[in-house]
Coordinates of C-alpha atoms and ligand atoms in Angstrom, one line a residue:
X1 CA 74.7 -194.6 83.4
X2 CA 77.6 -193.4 84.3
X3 CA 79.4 -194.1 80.7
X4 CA 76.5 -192.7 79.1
X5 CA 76.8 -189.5 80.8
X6 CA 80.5 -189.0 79.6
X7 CA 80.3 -190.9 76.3
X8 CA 79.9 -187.7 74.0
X9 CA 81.5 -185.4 76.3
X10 CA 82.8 -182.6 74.2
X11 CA 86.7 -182.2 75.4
X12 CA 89.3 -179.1 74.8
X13 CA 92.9 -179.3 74.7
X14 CA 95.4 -176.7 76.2
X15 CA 99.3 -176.3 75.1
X16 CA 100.0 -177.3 71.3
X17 CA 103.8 -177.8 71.5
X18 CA 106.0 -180.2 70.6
X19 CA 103.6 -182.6 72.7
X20 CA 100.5 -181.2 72.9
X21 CA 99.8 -181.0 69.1
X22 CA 100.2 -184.4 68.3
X23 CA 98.4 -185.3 71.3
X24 CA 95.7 -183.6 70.5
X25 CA 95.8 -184.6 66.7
X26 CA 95.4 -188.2 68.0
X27 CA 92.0 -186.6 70.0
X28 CA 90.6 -185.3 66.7
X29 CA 91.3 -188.4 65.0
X30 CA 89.3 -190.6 67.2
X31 CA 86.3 -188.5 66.1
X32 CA 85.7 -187.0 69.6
X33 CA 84.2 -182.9 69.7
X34 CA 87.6 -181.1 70.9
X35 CA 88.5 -177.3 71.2
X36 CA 91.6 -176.5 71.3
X37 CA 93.6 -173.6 72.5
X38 CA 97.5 -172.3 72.5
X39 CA 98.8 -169.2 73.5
X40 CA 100.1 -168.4 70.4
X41 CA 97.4 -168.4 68.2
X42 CA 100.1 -169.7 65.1
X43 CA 100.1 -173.2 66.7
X44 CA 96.0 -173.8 66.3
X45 CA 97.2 -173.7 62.5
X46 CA 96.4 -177.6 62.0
X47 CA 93.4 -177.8 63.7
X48 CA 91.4 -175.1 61.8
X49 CA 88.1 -176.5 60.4
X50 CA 88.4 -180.0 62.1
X51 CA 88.5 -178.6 65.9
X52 CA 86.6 -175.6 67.6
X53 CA 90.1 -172.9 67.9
X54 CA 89.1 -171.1 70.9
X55 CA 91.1 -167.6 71.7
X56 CA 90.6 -167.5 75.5
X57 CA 91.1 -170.2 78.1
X58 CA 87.6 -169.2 79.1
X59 CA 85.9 -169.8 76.1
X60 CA 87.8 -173.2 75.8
X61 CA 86.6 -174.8 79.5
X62 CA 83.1 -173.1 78.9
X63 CA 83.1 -176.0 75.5
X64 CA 84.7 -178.8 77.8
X65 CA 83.7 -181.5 79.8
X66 CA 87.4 -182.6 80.1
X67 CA 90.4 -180.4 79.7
X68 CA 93.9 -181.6 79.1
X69 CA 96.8 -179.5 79.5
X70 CA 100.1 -180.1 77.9
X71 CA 101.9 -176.9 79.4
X72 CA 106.2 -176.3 79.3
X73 CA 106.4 -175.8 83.6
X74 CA 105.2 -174.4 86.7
X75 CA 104.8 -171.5 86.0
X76 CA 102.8 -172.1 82.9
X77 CA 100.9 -174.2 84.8
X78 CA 100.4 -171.6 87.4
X79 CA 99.1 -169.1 84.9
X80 CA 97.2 -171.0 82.8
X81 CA 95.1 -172.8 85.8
X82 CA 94.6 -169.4 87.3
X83 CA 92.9 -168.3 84.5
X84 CA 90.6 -171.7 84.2
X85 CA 89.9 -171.3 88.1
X86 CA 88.4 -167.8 87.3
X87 CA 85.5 -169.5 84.9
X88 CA 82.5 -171.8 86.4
X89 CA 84.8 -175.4 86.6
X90 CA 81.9 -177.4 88.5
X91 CA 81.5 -180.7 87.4
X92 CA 84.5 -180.4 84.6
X93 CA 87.6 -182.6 85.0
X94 CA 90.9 -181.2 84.1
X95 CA 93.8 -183.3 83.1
X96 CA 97.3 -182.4 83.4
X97 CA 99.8 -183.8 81.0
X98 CA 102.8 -181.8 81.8
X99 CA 105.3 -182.3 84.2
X100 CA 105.4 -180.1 87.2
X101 CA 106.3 -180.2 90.8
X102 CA 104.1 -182.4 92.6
X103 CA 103.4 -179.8 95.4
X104 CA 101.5 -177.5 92.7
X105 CA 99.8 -179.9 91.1
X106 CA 98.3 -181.1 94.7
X107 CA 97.1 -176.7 95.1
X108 CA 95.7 -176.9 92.0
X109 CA 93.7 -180.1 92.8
X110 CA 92.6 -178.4 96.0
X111 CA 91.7 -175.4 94.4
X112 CA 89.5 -176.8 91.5
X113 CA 88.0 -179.4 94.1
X114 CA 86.8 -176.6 96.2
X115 CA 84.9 -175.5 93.3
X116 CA 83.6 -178.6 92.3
X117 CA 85.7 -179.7 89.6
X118 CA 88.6 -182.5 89.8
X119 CA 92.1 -182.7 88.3
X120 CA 94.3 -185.6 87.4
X121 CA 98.3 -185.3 87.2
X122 CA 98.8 -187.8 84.2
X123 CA 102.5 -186.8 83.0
X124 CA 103.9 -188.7 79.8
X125 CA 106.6 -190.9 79.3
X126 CA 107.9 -191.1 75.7
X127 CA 108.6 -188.2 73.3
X128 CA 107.3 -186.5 70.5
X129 CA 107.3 -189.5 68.0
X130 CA 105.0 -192.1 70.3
X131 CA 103.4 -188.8 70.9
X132 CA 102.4 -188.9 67.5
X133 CA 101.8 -193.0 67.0
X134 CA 99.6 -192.5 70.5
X135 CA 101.9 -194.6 71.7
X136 CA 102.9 -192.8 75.2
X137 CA 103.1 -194.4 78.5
X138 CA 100.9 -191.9 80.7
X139 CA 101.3 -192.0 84.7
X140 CA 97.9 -191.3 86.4
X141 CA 97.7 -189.8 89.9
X142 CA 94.4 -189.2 91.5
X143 CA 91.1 -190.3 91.8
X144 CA 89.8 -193.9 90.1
X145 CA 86.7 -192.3 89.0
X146 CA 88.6 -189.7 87.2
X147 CA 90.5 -192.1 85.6
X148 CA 87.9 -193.8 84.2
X149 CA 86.1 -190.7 82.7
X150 CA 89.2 -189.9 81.3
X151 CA 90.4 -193.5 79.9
X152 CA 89.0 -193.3 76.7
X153 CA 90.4 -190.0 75.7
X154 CA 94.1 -191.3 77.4
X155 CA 94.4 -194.6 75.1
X156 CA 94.0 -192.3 71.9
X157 CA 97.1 -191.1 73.0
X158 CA 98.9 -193.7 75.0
X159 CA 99.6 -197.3 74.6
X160 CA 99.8 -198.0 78.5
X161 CA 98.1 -196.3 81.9
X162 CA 99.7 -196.4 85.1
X163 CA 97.8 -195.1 88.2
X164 CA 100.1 -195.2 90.7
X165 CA 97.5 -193.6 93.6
X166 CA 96.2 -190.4 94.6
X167 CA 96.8 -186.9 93.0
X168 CA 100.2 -186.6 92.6
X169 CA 101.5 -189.7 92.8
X170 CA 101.3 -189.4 88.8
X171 CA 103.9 -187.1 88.8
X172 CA 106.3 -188.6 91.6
X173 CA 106.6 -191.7 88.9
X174 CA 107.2 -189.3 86.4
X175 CA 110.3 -187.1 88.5
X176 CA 111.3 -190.7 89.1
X177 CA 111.9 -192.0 85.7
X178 CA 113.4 -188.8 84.0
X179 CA 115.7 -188.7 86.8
X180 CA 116.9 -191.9 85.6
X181 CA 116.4 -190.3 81.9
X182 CA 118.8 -187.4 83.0
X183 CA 122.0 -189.3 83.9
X184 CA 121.7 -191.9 80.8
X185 CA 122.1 -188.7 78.4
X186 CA 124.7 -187.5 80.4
X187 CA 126.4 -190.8 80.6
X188 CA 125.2 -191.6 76.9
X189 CA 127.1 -188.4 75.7
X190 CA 129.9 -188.5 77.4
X191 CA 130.4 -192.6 75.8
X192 CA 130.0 -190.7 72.6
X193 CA 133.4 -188.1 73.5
X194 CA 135.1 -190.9 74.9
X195 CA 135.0 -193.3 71.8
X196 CA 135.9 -190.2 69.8
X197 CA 139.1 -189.2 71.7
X198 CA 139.6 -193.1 71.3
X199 CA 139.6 -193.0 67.2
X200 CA 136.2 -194.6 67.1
X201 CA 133.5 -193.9 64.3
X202 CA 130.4 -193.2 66.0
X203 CA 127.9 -194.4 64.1
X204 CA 129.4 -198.0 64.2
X205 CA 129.9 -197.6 68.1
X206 CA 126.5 -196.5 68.5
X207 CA 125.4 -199.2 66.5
X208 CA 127.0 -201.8 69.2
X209 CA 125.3 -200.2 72.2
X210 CA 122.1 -200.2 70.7
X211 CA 122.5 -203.3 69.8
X212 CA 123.9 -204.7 73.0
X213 CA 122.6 -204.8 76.3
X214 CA 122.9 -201.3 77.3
X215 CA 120.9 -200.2 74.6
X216 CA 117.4 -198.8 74.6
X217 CA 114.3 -196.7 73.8
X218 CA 116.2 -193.9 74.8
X219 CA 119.7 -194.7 72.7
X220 CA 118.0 -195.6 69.9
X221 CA 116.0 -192.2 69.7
X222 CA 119.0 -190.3 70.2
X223 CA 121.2 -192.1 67.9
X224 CA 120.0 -189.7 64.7
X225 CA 121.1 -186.6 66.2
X226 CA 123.7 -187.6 67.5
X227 CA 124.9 -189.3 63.5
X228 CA 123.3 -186.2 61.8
X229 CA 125.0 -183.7 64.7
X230 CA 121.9 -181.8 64.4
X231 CA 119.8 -180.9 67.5
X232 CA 116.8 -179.5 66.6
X233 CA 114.5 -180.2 70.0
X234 CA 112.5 -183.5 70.5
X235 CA 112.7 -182.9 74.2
X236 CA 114.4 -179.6 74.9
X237 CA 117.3 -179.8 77.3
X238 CA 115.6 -176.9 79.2
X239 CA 113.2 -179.5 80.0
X240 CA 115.6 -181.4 81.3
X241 CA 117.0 -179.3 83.7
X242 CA 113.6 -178.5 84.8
X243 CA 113.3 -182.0 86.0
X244 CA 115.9 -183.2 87.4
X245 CA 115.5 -179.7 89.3
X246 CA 112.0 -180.9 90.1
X247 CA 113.4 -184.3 91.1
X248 CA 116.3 -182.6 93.2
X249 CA 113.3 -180.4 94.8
X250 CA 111.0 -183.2 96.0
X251 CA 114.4 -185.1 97.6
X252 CA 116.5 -186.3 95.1
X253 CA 120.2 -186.0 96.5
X254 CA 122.8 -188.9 95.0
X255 CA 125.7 -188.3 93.8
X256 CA 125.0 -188.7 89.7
X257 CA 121.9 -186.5 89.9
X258 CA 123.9 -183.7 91.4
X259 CA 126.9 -184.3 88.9
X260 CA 124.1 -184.5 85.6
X261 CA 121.9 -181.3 87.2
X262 CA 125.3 -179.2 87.5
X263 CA 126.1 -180.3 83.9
X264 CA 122.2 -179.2 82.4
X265 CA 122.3 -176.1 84.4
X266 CA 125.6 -175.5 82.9
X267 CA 124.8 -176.0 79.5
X268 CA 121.1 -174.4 79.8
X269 CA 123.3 -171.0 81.0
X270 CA 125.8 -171.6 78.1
X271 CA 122.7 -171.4 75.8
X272 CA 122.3 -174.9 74.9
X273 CA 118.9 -175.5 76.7
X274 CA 116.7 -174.7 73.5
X275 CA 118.7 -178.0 71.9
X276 CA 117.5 -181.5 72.1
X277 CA 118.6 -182.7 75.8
X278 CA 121.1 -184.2 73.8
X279 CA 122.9 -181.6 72.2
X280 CA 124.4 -181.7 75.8
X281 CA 127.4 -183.1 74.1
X282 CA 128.2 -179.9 72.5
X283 CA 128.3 -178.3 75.8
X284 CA 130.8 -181.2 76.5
X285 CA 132.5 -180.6 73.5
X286 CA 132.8 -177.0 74.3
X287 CA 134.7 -177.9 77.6
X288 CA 137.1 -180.7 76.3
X289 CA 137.8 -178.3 73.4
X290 CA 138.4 -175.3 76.0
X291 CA 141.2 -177.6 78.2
Ligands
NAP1 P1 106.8 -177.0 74.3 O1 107.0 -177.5 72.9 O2 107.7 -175.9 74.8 O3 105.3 -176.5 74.5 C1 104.8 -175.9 75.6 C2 103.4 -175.4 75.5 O4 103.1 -174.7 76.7 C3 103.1 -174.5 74.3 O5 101.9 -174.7 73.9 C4 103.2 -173.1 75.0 O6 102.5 -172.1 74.3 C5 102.6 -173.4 76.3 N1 102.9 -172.4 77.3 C6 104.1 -172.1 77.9 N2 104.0 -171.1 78.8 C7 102.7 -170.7 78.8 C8 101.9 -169.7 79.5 N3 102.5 -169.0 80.4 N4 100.6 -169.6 79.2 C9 100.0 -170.4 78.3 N5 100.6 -171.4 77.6 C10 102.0 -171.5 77.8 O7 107.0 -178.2 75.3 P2 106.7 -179.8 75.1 O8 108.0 -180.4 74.6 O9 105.4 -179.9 74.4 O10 106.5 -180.2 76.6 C11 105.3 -180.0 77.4 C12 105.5 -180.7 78.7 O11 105.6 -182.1 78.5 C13 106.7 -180.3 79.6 O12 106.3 -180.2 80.9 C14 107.7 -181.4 79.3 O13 108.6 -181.5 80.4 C15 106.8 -182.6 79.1 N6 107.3 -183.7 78.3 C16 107.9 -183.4 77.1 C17 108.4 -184.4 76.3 C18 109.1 -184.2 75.0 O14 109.8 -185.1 74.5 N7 109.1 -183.0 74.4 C19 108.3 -185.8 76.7 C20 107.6 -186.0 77.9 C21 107.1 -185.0 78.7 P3 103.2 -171.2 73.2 O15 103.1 -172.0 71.9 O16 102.5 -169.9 73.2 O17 104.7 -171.0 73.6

């Protein structure tokens, strides 16, 4: 009964950035009803004809049976869930993609719960290319039943689900990993200077770490940029900074997090937080060049 009720749930997608759209492409693909919405109306461009393009939030939840949100921050987050709380949310599930502190998300959940509606924090790991192959690794916090409503939707987009427990446990996996993420750029960039003051080529030194045991997902993906020099964003270093801020906020205090955060917040007020996370080696550049 139960998968009969949700089977041809009609679903709506919120946030069509570097994430979101392909996301949601992989949503439309799969044949399920979707409505989308973005806040700039440019970004629905792809969807025209084969989705329902909604112009309000409002209009979008009143198509949905399950929303996802794919949103940059907090305070996105903030604005865009204040604006779904205001329209009848009983019985919907919302599902947030993006990654936020852990203490909003859990407001949010109580604020939609006292109306009657439910919320999953189901952050992403993985960027915008297993994004598009639906290939993420998504980390689920909150309720099992919600899960399960929202399991056939999430494996159109992701190759593996983790629920790690309640509502916002999701997102604590999520802090956890990029804080990891956050130092191995740092470190990863700075290898990159070093070999270069040593008289190195970099591509054949980046072709040995990859290729040796401290290569990986992460190397690999950044070894283009950092060959081609250009940093167009993947994963903004903005983003970055965001959450190893986020990280540092829900108790993250060692002594490489607080050396990595200084160097993104840095670089982020040096105007470098609109490049991939790791153009951060232009920032460090700009310092070596500077001594
Ligand atoms: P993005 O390209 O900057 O997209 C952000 C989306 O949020 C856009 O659709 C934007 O709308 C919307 N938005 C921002 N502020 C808003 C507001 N006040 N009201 C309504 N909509 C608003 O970011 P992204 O790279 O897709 O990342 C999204 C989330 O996923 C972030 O939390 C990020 O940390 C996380 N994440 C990213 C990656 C990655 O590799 N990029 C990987 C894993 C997780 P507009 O188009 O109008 O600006």
């Amino acid at each position: 009964l139960f998968f009969l009720k949700h089977v041809m749930e009609k679903i709506g997608f919120i946030g069509l950035g570097n994430m979101g759209q392909p996301m949601a492409q992989n949503l439309l693909k799969a044949g399920f009803p979707l409505s989308v919405y973005n806040r700039s109306a440019n970004k629905t461009a792809a969807f025209r004809g084969a989705a329902a393009v909604c112009s309000s939030v409002g209009e979008l939840v009143h198509n949905s049976g399950v929303v996802f949100t794919m949103l940059t921050n907090d305070e996105a987050v903030k604005e865009v869930y204040a604006a779904i709380l205001e329209t009848d949310v009983a019985g919907r599930l919302f599902v947030d993609m993006s990654t936020i502190s852990p203490q909003l998300s859990l407001e949010i959940c109580g604020q939609l719960k006292a109306k009657g509606a439910s919320l999953l924090d189901a952050p992403v790991a993985g960027s915008t290319q297993p994004a598009a192959n639906g290939t993420l690794i998504i980390l689920a916090g909150g309720e099992t039943t919600d899960l399960e409503r929202a399991r056939p939707y999430l494996e159109k987009m992701g190759r593996l689900i983790r629920h790690f427990g309640g509502n916002g446990k999701g997102l604590a996996a999520k802090l956890s990993v990029n804080y990891y993420l956050s130092v191995l750029y740092q470190s990863l960039a700075e290898t990159v200077l070093l070999s270069q003051q040593l008289g190195l080529n970099r591509a054949d030194l980046l072709e040995v770490i990859n290729e040796s045991a401290v290569g990986s997902g992460a190397t690999r993906v950044k070894t283009p940029l950092l060959l081609s020099e250009n940093y167009a964003p993947a994963f903004a270093l903005d983003l970055m900074w965001k959450d190893i801020r986020l990280a540092q906020e829900a108790g993250a205090d060692f002594p490489l997090g607080r050396a990595a955060a200084e160097s993104y917040r840095r670089a982020a007020a040096q105007g470098f937080g609109q490049d991939d996370v790791i153009g951060i080696i232009r920032y460090l550049q700009q310092g070596m060049d500077q001594q």
